[in-house]
XYZ file of N, CA, C and O in Angstrom:
356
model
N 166.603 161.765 -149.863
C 165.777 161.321 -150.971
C 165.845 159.800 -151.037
O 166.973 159.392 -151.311
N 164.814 158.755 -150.833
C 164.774 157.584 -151.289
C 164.958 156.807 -152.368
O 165.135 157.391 -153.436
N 164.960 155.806 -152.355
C 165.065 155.518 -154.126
C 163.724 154.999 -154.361
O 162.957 154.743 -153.432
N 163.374 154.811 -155.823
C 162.436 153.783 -155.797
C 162.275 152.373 -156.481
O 163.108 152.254 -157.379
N 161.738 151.641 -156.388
C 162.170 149.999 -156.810
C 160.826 150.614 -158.234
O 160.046 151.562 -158.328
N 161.211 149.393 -159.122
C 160.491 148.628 -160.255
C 158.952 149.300 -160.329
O 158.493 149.779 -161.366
N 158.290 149.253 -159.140
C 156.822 149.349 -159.334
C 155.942 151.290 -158.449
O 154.841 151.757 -158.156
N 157.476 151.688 -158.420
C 157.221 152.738 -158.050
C 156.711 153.184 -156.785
O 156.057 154.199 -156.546
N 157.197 152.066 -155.828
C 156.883 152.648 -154.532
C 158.276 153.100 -153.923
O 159.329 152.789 -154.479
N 158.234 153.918 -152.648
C 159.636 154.083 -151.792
C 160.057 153.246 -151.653
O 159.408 152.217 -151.465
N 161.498 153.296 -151.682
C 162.163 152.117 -150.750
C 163.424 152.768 -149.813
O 164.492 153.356 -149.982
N 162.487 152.212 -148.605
C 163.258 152.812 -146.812
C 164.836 152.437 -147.142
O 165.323 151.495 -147.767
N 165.262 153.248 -146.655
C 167.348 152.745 -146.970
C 167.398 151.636 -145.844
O 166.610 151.499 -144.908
N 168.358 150.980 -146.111
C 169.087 149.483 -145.429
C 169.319 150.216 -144.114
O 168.520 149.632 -143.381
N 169.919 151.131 -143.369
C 170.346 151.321 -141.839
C 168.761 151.584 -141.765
O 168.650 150.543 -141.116
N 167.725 151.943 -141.831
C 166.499 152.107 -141.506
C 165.685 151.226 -141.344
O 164.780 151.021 -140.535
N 166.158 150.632 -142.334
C 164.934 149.044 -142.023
C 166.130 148.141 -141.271
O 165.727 147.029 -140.930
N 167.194 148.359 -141.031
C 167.670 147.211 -139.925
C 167.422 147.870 -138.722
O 167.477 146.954 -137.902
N 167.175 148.932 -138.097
C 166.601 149.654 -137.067
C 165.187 149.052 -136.792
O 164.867 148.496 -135.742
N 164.257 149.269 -138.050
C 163.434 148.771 -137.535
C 163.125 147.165 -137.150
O 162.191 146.878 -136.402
N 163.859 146.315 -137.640
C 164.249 144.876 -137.554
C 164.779 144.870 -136.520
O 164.512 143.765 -136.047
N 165.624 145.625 -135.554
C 166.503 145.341 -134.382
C 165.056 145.602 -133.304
O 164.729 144.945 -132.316
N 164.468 146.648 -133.843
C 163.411 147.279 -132.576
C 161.949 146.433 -132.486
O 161.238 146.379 -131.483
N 161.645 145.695 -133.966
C 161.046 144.705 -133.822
C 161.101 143.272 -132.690
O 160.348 142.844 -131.815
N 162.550 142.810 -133.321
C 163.172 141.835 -132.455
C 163.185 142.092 -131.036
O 162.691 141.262 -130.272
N 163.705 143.164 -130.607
C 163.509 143.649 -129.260
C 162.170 143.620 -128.799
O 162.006 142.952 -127.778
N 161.282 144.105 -129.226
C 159.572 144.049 -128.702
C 159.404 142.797 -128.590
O 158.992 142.398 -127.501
N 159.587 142.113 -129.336
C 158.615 140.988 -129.653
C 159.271 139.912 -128.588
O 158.596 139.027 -128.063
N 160.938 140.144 -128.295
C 161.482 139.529 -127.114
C 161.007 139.724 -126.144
O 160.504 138.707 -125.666
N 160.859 140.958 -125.317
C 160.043 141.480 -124.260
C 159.331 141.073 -124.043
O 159.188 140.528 -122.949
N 157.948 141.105 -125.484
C 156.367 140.960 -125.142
C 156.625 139.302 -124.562
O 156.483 139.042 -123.367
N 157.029 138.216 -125.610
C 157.367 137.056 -124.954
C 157.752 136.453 -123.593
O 157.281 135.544 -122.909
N 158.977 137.460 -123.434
C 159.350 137.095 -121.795
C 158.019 137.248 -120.879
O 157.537 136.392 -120.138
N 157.498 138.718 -121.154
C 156.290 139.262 -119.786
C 155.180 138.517 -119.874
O 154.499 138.480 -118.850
N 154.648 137.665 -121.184
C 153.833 136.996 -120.696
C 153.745 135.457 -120.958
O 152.780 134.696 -120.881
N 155.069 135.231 -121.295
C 155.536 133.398 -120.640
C 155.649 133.765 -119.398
O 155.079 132.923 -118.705
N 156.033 134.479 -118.855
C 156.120 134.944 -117.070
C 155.063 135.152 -116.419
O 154.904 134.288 -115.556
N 154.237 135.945 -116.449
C 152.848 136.671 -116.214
C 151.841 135.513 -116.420
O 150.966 135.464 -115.555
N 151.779 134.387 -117.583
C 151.017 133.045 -117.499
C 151.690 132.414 -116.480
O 150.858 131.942 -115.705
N 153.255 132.104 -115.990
C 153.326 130.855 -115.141
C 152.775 131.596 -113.715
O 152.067 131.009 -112.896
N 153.282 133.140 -113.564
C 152.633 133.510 -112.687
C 150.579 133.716 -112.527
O 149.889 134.011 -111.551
N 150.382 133.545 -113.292
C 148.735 133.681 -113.128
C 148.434 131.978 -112.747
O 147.763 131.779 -111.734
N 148.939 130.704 -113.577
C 149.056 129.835 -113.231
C 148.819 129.448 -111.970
O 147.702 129.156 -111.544
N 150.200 129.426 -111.114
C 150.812 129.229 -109.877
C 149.627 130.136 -108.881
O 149.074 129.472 -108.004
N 149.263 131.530 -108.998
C 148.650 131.755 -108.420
C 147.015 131.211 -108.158
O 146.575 131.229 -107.009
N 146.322 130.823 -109.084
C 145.397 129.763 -108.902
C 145.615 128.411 -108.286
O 144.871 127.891 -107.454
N 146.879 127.822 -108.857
C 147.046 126.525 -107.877
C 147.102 127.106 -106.506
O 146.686 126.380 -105.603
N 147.557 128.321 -106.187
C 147.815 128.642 -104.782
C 146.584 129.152 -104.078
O 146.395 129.299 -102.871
N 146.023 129.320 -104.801
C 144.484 130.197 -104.456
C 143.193 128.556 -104.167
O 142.233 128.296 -103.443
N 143.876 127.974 -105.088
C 142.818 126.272 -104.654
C 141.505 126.710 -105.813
O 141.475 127.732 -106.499
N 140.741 125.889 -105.787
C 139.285 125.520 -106.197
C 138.807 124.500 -106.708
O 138.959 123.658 -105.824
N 138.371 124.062 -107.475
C 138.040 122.547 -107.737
C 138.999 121.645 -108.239
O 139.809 122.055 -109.070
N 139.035 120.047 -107.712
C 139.630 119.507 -107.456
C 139.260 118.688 -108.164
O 138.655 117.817 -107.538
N 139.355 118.383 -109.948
C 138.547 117.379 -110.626
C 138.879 116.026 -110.098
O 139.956 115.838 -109.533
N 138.086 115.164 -110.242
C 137.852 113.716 -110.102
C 137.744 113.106 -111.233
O 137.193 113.633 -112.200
N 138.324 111.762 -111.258
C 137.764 110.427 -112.444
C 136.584 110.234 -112.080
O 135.900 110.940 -111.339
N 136.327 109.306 -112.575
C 135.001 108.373 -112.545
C 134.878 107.594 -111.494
O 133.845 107.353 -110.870
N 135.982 107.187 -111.297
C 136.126 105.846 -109.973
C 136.523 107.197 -108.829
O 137.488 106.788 -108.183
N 136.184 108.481 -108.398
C 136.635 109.249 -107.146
C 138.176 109.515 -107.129
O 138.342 110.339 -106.229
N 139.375 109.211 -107.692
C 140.362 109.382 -107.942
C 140.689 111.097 -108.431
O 140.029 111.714 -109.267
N 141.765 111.581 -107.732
C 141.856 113.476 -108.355
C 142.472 112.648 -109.486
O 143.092 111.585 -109.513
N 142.073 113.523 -110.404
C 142.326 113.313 -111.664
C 144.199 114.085 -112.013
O 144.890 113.876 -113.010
N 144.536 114.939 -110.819
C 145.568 115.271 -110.849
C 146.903 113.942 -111.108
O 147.769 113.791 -111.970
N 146.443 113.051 -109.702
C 146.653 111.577 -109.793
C 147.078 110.879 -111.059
O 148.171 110.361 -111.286
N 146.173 110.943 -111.732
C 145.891 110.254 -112.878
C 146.591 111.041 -113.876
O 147.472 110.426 -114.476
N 146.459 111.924 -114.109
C 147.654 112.775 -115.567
C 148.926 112.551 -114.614
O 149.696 113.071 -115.421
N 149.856 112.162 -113.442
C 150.814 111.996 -113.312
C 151.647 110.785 -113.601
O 152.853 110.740 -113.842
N 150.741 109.774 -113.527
C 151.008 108.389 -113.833
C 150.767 108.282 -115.181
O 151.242 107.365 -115.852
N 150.014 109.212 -115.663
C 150.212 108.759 -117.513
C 150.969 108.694 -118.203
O 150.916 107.929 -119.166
N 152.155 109.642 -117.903
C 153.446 109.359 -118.805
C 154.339 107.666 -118.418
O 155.069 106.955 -119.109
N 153.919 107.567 -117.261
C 154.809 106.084 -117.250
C 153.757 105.044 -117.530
O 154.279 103.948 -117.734
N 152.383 105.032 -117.608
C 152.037 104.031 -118.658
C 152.214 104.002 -119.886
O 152.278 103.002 -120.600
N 152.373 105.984 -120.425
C 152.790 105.076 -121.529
C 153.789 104.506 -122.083
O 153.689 103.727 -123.031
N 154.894 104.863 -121.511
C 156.272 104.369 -121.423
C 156.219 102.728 -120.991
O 156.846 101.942 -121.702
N 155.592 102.303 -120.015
C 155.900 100.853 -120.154
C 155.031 100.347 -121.675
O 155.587 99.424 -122.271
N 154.021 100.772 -122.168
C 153.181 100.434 -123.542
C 154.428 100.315 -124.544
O 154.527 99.381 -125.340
N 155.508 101.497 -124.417
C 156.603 101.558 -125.635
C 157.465 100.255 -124.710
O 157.382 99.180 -125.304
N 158.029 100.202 -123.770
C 158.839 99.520 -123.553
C 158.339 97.612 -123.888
O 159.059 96.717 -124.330
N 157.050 97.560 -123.517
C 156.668 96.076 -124.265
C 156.231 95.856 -125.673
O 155.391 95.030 -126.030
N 157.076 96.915 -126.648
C 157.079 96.709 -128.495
C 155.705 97.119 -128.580
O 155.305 97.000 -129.738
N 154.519 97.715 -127.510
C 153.407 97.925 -127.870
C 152.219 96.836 -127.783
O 151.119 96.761 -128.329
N 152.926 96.012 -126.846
C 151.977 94.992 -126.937
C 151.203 95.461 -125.705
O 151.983 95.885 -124.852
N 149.712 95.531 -125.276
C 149.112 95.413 -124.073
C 148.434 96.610 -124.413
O 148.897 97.147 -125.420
N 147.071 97.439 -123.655
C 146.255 98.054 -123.426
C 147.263 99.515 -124.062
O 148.311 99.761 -123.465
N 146.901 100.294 -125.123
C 147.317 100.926 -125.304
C 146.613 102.644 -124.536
O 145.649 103.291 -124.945
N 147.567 102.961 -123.311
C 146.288 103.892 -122.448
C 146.132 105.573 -123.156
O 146.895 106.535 -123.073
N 145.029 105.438 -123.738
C 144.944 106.694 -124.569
C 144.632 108.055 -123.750
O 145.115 109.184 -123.832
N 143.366 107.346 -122.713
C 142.916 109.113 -121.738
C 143.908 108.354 -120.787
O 144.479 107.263 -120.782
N 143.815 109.776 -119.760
C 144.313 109.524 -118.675
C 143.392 108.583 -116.742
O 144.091 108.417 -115.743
């Protein structure tokens, strides 16, 4: 027999709802792992599979260009911010 709270609905006993809290936690760990995994793998398999190869403006892979962006902007912080602040890549 359940009890019931204030407004007259059931209320599930404490080992029942921490069951379902443990079996929650568990799913929701799983579902996470299989498809943070399953994206780097779908990922990786397109880089491995190839297809277009974006470009800048000036013919440059634009791959190029998002690699060197983190150290422009790092020299931008390292001169107090003075100089071309590089916003795209």
């Amino acid at each position: 027999m359940s009890a019931r709270d204030d407004s007259g609905r059931d209320r599930k006993p404490f080992p029942k709802r921490l069951g379902e809290l443990a079996v929650s936690i568990v799913v929701l760990t799983g579902v996470t792992v299989v498809v943070g995994y399953g994206g780097w793998a779908v990922l990786t398999l397109l880089a491995k599979l190839g297809g277009p190869d974006p470009e800048t403006a000036d013919g440059d892979p634009l791959r190029e260009r998002l690699l060197a962006w983190p150290e422009r902007n790092r020299e931008f912080m390292r001169n107090d911010g003075w100089g071309e602040l590089p916003l795209k890549p």
